mmCIF file of C-alpha atoms and ligand atoms in Angstrom:
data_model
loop_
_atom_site.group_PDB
_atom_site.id
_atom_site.type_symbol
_atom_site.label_atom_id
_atom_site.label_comp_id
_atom_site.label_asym_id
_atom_site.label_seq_id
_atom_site.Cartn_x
_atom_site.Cartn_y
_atom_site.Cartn_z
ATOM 1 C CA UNK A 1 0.000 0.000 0.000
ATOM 2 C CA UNK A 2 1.164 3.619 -0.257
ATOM 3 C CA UNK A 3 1.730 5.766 2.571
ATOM 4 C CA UNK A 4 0.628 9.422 2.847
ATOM 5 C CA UNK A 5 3.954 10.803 1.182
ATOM 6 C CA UNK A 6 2.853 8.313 -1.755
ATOM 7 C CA UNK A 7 6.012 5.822 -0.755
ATOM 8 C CA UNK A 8 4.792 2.444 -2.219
ATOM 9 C CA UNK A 9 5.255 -0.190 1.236
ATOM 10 C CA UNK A 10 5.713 -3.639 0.058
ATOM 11 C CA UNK A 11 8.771 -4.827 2.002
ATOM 12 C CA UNK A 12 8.431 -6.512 5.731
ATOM 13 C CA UNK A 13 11.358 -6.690 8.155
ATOM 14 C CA UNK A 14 10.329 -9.183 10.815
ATOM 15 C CA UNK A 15 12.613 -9.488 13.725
ATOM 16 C CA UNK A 16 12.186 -12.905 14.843
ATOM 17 C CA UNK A 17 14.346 -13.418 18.047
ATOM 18 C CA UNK A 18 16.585 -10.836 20.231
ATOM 19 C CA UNK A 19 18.893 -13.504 21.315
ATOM 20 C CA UNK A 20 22.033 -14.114 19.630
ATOM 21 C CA UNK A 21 25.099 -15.526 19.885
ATOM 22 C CA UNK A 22 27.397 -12.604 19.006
ATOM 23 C CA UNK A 23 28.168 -9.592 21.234
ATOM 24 C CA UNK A 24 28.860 -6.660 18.488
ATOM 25 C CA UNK A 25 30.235 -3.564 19.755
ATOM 26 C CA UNK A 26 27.927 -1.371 17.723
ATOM 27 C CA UNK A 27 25.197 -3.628 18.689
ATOM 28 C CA UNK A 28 24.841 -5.057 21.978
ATOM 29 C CA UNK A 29 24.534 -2.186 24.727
ATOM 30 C CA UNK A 30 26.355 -4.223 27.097
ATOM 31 C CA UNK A 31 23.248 -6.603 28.024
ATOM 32 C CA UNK A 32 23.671 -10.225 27.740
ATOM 33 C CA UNK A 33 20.514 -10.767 25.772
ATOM 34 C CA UNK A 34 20.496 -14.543 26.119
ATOM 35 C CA UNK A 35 16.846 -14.494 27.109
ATOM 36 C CA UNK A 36 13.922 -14.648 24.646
ATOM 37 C CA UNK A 37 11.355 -12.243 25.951
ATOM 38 C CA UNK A 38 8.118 -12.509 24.297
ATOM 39 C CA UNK A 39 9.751 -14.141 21.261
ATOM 40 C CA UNK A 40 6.709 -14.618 18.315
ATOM 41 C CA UNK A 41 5.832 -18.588 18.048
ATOM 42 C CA UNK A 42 5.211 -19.385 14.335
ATOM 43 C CA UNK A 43 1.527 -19.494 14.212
ATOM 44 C CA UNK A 44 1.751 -15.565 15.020
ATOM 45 C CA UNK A 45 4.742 -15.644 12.681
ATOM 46 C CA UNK A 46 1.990 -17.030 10.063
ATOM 47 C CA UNK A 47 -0.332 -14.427 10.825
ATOM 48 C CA UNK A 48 1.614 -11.411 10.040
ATOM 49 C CA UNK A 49 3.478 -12.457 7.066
ATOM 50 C CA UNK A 50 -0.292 -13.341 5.744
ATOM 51 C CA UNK A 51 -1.642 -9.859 6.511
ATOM 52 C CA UNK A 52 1.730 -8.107 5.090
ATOM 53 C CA UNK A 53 0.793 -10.028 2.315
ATOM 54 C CA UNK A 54 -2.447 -8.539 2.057
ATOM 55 C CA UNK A 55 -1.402 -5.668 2.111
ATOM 56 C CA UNK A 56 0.829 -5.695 -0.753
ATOM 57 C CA UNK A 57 4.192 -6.846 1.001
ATOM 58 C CA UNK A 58 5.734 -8.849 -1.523
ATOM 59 C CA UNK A 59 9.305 -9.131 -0.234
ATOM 60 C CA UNK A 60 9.853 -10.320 3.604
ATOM 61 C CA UNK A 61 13.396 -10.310 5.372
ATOM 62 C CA UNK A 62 13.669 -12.358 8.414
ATOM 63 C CA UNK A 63 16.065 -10.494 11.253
ATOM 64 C CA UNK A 64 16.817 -10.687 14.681
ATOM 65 C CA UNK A 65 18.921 -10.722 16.952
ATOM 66 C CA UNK A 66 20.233 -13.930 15.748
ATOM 67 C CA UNK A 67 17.161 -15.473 13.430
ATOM 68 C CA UNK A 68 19.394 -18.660 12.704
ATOM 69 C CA UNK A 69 19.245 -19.281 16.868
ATOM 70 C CA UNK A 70 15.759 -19.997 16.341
ATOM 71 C CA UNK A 71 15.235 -24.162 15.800
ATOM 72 C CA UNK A 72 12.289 -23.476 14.079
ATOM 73 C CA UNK A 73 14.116 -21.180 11.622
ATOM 74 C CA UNK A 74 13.319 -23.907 8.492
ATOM 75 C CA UNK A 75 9.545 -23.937 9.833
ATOM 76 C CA UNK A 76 9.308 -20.231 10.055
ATOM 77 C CA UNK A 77 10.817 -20.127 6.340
ATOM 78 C CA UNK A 78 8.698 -22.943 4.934
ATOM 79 C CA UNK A 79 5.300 -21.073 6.454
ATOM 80 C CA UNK A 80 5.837 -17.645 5.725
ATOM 81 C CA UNK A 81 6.188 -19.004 1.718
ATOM 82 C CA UNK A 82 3.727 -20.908 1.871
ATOM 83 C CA UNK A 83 1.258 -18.254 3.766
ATOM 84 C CA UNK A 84 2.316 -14.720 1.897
ATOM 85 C CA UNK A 85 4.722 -16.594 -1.313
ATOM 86 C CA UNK A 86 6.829 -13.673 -1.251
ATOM 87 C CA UNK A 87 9.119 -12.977 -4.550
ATOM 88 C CA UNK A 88 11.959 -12.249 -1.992
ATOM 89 C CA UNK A 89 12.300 -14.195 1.255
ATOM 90 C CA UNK A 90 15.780 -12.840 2.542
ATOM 91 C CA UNK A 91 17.290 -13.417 5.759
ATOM 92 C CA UNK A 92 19.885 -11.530 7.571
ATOM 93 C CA UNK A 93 22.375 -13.473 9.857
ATOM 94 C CA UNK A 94 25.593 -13.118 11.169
ATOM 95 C CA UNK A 95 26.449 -16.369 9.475
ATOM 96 C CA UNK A 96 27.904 -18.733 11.916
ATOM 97 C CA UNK A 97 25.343 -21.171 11.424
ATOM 98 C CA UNK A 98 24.903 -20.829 7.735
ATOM 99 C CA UNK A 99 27.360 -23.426 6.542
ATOM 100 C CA UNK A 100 25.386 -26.138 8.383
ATOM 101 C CA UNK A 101 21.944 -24.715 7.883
ATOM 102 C CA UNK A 102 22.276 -22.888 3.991
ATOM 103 C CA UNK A 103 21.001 -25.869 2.498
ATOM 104 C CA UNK A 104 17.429 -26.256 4.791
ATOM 105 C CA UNK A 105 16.901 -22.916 4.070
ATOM 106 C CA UNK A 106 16.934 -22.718 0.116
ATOM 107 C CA UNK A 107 14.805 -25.583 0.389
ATOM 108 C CA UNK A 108 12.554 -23.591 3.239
ATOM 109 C CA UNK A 109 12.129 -20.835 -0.050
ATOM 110 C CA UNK A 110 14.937 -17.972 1.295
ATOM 111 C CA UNK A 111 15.946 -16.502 -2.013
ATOM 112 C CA UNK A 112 17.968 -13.761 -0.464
ATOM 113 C CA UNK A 113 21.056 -14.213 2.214
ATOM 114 C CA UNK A 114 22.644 -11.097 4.137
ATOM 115 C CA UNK A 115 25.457 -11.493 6.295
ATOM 116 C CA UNK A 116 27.077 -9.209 8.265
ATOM 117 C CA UNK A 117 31.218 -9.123 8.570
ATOM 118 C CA UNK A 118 32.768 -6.106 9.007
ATOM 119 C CA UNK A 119 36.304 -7.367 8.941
ATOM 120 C CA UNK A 120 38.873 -9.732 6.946
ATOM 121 C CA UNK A 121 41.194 -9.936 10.133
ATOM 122 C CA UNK A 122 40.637 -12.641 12.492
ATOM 123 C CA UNK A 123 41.528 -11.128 15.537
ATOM 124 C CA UNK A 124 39.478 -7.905 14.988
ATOM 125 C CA UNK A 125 36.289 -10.063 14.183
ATOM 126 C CA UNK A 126 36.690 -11.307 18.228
ATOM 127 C CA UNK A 127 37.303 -8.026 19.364
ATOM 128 C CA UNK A 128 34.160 -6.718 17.671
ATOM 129 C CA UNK A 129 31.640 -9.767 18.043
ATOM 130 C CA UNK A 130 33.551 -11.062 21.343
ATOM 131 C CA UNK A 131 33.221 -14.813 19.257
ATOM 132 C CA UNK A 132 36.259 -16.890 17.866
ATOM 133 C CA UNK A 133 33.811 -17.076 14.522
ATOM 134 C CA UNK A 134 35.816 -15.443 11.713
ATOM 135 C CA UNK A 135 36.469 -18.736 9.681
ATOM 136 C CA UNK A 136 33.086 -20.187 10.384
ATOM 137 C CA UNK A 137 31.504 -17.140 9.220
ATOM 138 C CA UNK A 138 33.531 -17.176 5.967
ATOM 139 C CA UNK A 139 32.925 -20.921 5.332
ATOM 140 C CA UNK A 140 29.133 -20.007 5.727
ATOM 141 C CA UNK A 141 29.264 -17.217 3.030
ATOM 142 C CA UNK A 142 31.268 -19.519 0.547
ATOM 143 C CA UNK A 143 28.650 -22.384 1.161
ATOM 144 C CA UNK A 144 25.720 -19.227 0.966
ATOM 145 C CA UNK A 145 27.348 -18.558 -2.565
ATOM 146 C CA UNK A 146 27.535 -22.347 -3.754
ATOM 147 C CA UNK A 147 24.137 -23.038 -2.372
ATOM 148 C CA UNK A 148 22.880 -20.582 -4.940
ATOM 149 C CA UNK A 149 20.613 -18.086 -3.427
ATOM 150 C CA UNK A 150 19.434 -15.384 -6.023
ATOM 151 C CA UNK A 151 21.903 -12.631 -4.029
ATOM 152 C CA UNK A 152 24.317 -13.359 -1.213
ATOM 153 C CA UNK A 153 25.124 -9.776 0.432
ATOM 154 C CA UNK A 154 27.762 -8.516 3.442
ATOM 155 C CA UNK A 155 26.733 -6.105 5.620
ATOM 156 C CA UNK A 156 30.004 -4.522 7.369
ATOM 157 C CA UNK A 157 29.767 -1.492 9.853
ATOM 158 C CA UNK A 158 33.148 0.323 10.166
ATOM 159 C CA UNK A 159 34.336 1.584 13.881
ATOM 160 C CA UNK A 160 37.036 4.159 14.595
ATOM 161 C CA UNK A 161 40.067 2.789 15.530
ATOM 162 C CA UNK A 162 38.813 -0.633 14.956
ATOM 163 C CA UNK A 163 37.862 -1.766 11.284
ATOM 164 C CA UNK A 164 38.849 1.916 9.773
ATOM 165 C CA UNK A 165 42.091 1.852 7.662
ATOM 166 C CA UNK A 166 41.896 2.151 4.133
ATOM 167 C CA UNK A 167 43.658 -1.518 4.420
ATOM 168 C CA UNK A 168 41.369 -2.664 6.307
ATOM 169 C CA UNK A 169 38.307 -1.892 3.812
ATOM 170 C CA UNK A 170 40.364 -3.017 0.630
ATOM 171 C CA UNK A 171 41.255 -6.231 2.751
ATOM 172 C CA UNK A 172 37.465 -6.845 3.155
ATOM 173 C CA UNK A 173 36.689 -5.605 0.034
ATOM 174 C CA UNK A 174 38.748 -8.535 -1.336
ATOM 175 C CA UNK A 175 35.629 -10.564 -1.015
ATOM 176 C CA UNK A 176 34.154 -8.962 -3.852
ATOM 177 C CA UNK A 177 37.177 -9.833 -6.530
ATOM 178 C CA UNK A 178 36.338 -13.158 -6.096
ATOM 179 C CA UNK A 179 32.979 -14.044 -4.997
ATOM 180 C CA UNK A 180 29.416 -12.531 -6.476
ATOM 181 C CA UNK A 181 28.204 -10.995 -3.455
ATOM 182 C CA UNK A 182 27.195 -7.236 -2.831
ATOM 183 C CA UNK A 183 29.373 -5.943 0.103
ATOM 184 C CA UNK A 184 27.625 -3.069 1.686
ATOM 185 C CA UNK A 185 29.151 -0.524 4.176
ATOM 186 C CA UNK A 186 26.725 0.474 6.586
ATOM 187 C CA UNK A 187 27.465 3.328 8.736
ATOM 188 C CA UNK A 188 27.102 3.621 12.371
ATOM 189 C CA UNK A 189 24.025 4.345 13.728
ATOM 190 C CA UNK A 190 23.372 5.261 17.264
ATOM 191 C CA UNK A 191 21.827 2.187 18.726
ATOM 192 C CA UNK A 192 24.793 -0.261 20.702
ATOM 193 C CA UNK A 193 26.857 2.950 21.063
ATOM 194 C CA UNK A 194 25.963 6.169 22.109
ATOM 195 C CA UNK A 195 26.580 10.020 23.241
ATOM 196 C CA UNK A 196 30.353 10.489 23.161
ATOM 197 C CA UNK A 197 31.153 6.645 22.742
ATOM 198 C CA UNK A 198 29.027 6.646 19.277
ATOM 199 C CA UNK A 199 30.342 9.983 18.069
ATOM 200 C CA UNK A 200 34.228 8.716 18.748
ATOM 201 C CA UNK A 201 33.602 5.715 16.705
ATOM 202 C CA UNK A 202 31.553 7.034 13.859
ATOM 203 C CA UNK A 203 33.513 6.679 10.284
ATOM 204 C CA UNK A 204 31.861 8.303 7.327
ATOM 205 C CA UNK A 205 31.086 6.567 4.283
ATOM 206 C CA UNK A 206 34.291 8.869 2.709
ATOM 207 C CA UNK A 207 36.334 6.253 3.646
ATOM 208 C CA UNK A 208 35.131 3.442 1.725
ATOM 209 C CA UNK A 209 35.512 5.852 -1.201
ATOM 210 C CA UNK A 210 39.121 6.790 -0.643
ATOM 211 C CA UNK A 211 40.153 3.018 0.089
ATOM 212 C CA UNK A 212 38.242 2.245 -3.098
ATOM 213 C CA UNK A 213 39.222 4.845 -5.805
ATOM 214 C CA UNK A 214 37.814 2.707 -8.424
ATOM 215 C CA UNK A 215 34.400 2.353 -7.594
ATOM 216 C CA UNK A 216 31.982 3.035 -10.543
ATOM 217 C CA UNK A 217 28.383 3.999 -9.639
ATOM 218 C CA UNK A 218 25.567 1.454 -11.034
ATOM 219 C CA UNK A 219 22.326 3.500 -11.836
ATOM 220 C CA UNK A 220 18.789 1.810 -10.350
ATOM 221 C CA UNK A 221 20.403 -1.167 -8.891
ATOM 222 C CA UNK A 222 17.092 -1.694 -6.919
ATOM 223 C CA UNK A 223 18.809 -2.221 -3.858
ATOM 224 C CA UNK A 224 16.538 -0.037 -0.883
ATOM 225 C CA UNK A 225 18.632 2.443 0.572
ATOM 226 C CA UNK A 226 22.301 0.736 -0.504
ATOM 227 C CA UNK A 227 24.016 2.919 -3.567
ATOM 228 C CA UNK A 228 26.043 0.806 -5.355
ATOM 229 C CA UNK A 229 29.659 0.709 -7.319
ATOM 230 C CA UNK A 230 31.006 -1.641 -9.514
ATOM 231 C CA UNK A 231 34.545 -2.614 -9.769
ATOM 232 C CA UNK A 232 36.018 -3.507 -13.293
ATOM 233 C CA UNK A 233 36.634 -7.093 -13.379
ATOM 234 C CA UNK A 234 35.513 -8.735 -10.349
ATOM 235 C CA UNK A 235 31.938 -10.612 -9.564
ATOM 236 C CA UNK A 236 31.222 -8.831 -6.739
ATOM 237 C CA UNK A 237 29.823 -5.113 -6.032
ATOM 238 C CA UNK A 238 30.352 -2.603 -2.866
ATOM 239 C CA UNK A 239 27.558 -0.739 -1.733
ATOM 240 C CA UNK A 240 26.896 2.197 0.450
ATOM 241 C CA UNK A 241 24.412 2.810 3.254
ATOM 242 C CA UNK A 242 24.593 6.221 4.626
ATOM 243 C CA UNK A 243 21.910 6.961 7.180
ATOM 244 C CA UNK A 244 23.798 9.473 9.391
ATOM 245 C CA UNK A 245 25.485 11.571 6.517
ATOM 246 C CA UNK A 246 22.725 10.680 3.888
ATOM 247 C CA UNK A 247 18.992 10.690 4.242
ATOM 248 C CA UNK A 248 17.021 7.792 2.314
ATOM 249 C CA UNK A 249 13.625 8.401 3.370
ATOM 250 C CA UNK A 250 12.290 9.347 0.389
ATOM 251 C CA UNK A 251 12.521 5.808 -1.381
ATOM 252 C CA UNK A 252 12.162 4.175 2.028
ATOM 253 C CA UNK A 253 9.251 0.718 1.048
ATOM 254 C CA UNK A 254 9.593 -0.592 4.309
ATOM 255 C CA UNK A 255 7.577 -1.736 7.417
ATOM 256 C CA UNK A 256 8.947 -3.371 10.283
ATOM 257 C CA UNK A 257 7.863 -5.829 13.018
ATOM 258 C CA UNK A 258 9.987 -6.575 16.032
ATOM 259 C CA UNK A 259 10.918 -9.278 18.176
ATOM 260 C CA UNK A 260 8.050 -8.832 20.699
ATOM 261 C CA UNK A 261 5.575 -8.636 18.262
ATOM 262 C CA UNK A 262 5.391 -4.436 17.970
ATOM 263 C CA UNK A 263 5.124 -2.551 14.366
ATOM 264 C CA UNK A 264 7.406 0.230 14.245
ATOM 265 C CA UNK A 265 6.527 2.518 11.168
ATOM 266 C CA UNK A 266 10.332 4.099 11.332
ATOM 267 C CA UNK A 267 12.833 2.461 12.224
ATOM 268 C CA UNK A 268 14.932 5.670 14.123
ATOM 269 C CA UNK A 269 11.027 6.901 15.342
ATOM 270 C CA UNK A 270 9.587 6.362 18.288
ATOM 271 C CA UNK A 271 6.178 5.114 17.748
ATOM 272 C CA UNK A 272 5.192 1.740 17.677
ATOM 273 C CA UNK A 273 1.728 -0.396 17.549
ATOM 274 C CA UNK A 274 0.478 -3.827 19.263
ATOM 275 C CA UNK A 275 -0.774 -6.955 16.784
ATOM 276 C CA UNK A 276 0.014 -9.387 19.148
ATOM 277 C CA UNK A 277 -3.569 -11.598 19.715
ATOM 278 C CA UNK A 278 -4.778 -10.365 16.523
ATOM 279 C CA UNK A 279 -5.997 -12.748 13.512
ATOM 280 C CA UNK A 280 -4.904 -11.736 9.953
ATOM 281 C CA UNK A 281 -7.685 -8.914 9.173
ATOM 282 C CA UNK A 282 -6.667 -6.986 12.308
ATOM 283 C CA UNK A 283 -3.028 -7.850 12.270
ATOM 284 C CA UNK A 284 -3.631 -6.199 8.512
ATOM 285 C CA UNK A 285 -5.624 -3.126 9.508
ATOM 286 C CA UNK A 286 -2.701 -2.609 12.326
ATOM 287 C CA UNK A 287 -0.485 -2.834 9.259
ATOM 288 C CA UNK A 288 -2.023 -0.234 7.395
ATOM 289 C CA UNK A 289 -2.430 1.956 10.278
ATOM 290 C CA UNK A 290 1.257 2.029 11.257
ATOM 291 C CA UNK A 291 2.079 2.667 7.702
ATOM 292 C CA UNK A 292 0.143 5.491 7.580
ATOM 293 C CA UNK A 293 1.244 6.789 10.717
ATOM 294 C CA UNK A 294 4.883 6.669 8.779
ATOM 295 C CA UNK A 295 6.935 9.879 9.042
ATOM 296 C CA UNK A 296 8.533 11.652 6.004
ATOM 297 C CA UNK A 297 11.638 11.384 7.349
ATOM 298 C CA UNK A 298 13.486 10.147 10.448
ATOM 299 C CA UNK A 299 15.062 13.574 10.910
ATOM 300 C CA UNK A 300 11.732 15.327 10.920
ATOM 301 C CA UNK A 301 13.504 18.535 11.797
ATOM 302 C CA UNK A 302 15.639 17.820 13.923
ATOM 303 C CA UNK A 303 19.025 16.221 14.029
ATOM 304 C CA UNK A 304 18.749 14.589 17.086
ATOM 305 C CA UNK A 305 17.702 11.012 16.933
ATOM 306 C CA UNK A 306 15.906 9.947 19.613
ATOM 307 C CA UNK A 307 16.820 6.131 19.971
ATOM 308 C CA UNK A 308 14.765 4.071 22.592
ATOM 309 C CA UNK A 309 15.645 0.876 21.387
ATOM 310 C CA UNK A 310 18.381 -2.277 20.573
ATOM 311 C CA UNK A 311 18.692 -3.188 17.598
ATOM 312 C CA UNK A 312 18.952 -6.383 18.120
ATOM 313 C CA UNK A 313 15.013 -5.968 19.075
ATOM 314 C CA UNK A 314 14.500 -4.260 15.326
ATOM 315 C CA UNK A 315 16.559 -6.308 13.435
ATOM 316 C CA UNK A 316 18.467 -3.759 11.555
HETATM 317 N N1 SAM B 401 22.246 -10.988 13.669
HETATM 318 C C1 SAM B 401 22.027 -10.651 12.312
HETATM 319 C C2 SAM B 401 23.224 -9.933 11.727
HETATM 320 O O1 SAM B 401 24.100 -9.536 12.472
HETATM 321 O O2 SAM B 401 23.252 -9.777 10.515
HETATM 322 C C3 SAM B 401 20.776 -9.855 12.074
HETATM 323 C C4 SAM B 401 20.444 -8.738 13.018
HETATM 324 S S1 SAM B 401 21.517 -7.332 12.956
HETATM 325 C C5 SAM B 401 20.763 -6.284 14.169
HETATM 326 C C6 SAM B 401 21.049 -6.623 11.417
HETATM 327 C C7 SAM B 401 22.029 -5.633 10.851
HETATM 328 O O3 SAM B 401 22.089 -4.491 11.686
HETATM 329 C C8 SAM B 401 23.457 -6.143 10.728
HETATM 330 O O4 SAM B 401 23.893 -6.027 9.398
HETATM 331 C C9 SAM B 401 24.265 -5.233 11.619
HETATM 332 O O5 SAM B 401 25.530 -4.964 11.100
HETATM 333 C C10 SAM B 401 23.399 -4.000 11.632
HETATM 334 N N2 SAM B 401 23.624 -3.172 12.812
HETATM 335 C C11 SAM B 401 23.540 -3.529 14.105
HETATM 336 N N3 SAM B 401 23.811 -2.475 14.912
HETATM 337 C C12 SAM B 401 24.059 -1.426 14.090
HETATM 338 C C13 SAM B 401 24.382 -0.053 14.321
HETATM 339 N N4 SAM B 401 24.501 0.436 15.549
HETATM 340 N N5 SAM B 401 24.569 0.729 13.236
HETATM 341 C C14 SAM B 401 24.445 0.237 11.976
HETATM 342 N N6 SAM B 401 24.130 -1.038 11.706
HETATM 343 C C15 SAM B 401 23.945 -1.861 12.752
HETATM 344 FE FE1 SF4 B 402 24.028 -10.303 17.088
HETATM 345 FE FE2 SF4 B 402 23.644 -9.308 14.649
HETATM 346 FE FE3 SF4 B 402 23.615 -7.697 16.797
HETATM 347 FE FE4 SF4 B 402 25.900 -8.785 16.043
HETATM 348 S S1 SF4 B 402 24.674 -7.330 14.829
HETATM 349 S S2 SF4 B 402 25.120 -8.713 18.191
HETATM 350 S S3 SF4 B 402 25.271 -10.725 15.280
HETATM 351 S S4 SF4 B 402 22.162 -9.275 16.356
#
C-alpha cells in the first residue's frame, strides 16, 4: 500500500528473536541478551506475514537478533512461503550457522542471504563480536554462494580505531574480486553505542571511497537504501548505506515488526503499535495503520535522533 507521502510499502522486516550468539560492539549495549522475551511462536509468525501479504508486502526479510538461533528457523521459512509466497524471502544473519543450515533454508524458499562481517582480520572479528567465529563465518558465506541463493550480500559497519584503515576496507573488500556478493558498508548508527562513545567511533562513508578509488556507480540497482559501485573485473559489487550523513527516506518501502511482536513505522522513530492476539484482518488493519502513521523522514527537523531501542530488538 502507499503511505501518505505516496512511498509504495511492500517490504516486511520481521525481527524474529533478540537472542544471539554474538556480542557486536555497535550492537549489543552491554546486556547479555540470552533471554527470549516474548519471542513470536510461528503461528503468530503465520499471521503477520499473511496480513503483510495482504497488504501488498511482496518481499519479507527475516532479522533478529540472531534469526538462525531460532530451531524453528526452516519452519518459520517454509510457512511464511507458503502463507504470503513472497518474490523475496531474505534473511539476515551473522552467518555462523549458515554453513550447516544454507542448504534447509533454500529448500525452506529464502531466495535472499545477508550477512554481516565487518572485517577480513581474524583477531578484529573477536574483538568486535567477542566470538572466535571469523572462519566459520567465511565458510558459511562460501557455502551461501555455492548453495545458490538469487543474491548473497555482506553487511560490514566500520568503527574508529577498529575496522577503519583504508587496508582494512580493501582487505574486506577482497571478497568482492572473487565471490558474487554485494558488500555493503553500513554506517554507524546510534543504537549499541551512544553520546560520546558513538560519536568517537563514527567513520563516514568517505572512507570506503578513498580506500576504493575505483568504484563506478551502477544506476537503479534496486537495492533499498544501498548505492552501489562496480569494480572492473571482479563478480562482486560494494555498496553504500549512509543513514547518518545521507537521508534515504524518500525511497524508504519498508515496514517493520519486532521481536516482541510491535510494528514500528520508522525504524529511528519512536512510535510503535500492538498486533500481538490479533488474527490476519486486524493484524492487517494494524499494518495499514502504522504505515500510515509513517513519518517523512526520520530527521523530521531535527538532528537529534531519539533512539529508545536495541537493535537487536529491530533487526536492523
Ligand atoms: N544478527 C544478524 C546480523 O548480524 O546480521 C541480524 C540482526 S543485525 C541487528 C542486522 C544488521 O544491523 C546487521 O547487518 C548489523 O551490522 C546491523 N547493525 C547492528 N547495529 C548497528 C548499528 N549500531 N549501526 C548500523 N548497523 C547496525
Ligand atoms: Fe548479534 Fe547481529 Fe547484533 Fe551482532 S549485529 S550482536 S550478530 S544481532
Amino acid at each position: 500500500m502507499e503511505d501518505q507521502y505516496s512511498r509504495k510499502i511492500n517490504y516486511l522486516r520481521l525481527s524474529l528473536t533478540q537472542r544471539c550468539n554474538f556480542r557486536c560492539l555497535y550492537c549489543h549495549a552491554g546486556r547479555n541478551g540470552c533471554s527470549a522475551p516474548d519471542e513470536l511462536s510461528l503461528r503468530e509468525i503465520a499471521v503477520i506475514a499473511q496480513a503483510a501479504s495482504e497488504i501488498g508486502c511482496t518481499a519479507i526479510r527475516l532479522t533478529g537478533g540472531e534469526p538462525l538461533v531460532r530451531r524453528d528457523i526452516s519452519e518459520i521459512c517454509e510457512t511464511v512461503r507458503a502463507v504470503a509466497n513472497p518474490q523475496k524471502l531474505g534473511i539476515t544473519t551473522n552467518g555462523f550457522f549458515l554453513g550447516r543450515l544454507a542448504g534447509s533454508l533454500y529448500d525452506a524458499g529464502v531466495t535472499h542471504v545477508n550477512v554481516s562481517l565487518d572485517t577480513a582480520d581474524e583477531a578484529v572479528f573477536e574483538k568486535i563480536t567477542g566470538i572466535d567465529g571469523f572462519r566459520t563465518v567465511l565458510d558459511g558465506i562460501g557455502k551461501a554462494v555455492a548453495t545458490g541463493f538469487k543474491r548473497v550480500k555482506i553487511n560490514a559497519v566500520l568503527l574508529h580505531g577498529v575496522n577503519d584503515s583504508e587496508e582494512a576496507v580493501r582487505r574486506l573488500a577482497e571478497l568482492t574480486e572473487r565471490l558474487p556478493v554485494d558488500l555493503r558498508f553500513i554506517e554507524l548508527m546510534p543504537f549499541g553505542l551512544t553520546g560520546s562513545d558513538y560519536l568517537k567511533s563514527f567513520v563516514s562513508k568517505e572512507l570506503v571511497f578513498r580506500a576504493l578509488p575505483d568504484l563506478e556507480k551502477i544506476p537503479d540497482y534496486g537495492e533499498g537504501p544501498a548505492v552501489m559501485y562496480h569494480r572492473q573485473g571482479f563478480p562482486g559489487n560494494i555498496g553504500i548505506i549512509s543513514p547518518m550523513t545521507s537521508c534515504f527516506c524518500k525511497s524508504c518501502n519498508r515496514i517493520r515488526v519486532l521481536s516482541d511482536g510491535r510494528v514500528r513505522p520508522c525504524l529511528l522513530g519512536s512510535r510503535e503499535f500492538g498486533i500481538r492476539g490479533l488474527g490476519v484482518k486486524d493484524t492487517a488493519d494494524v499494518l495499514r495503520r502504522a504505515i500510515a502513521s509513517k513519518p517523512a523522514s526520520y530527521r523530521d527537523g531535527s538532528d537529534n535522533l531519539r533512539i529508545n531501542c536495541e537493535m537487536k530488538r529491530i533487526g536492523g
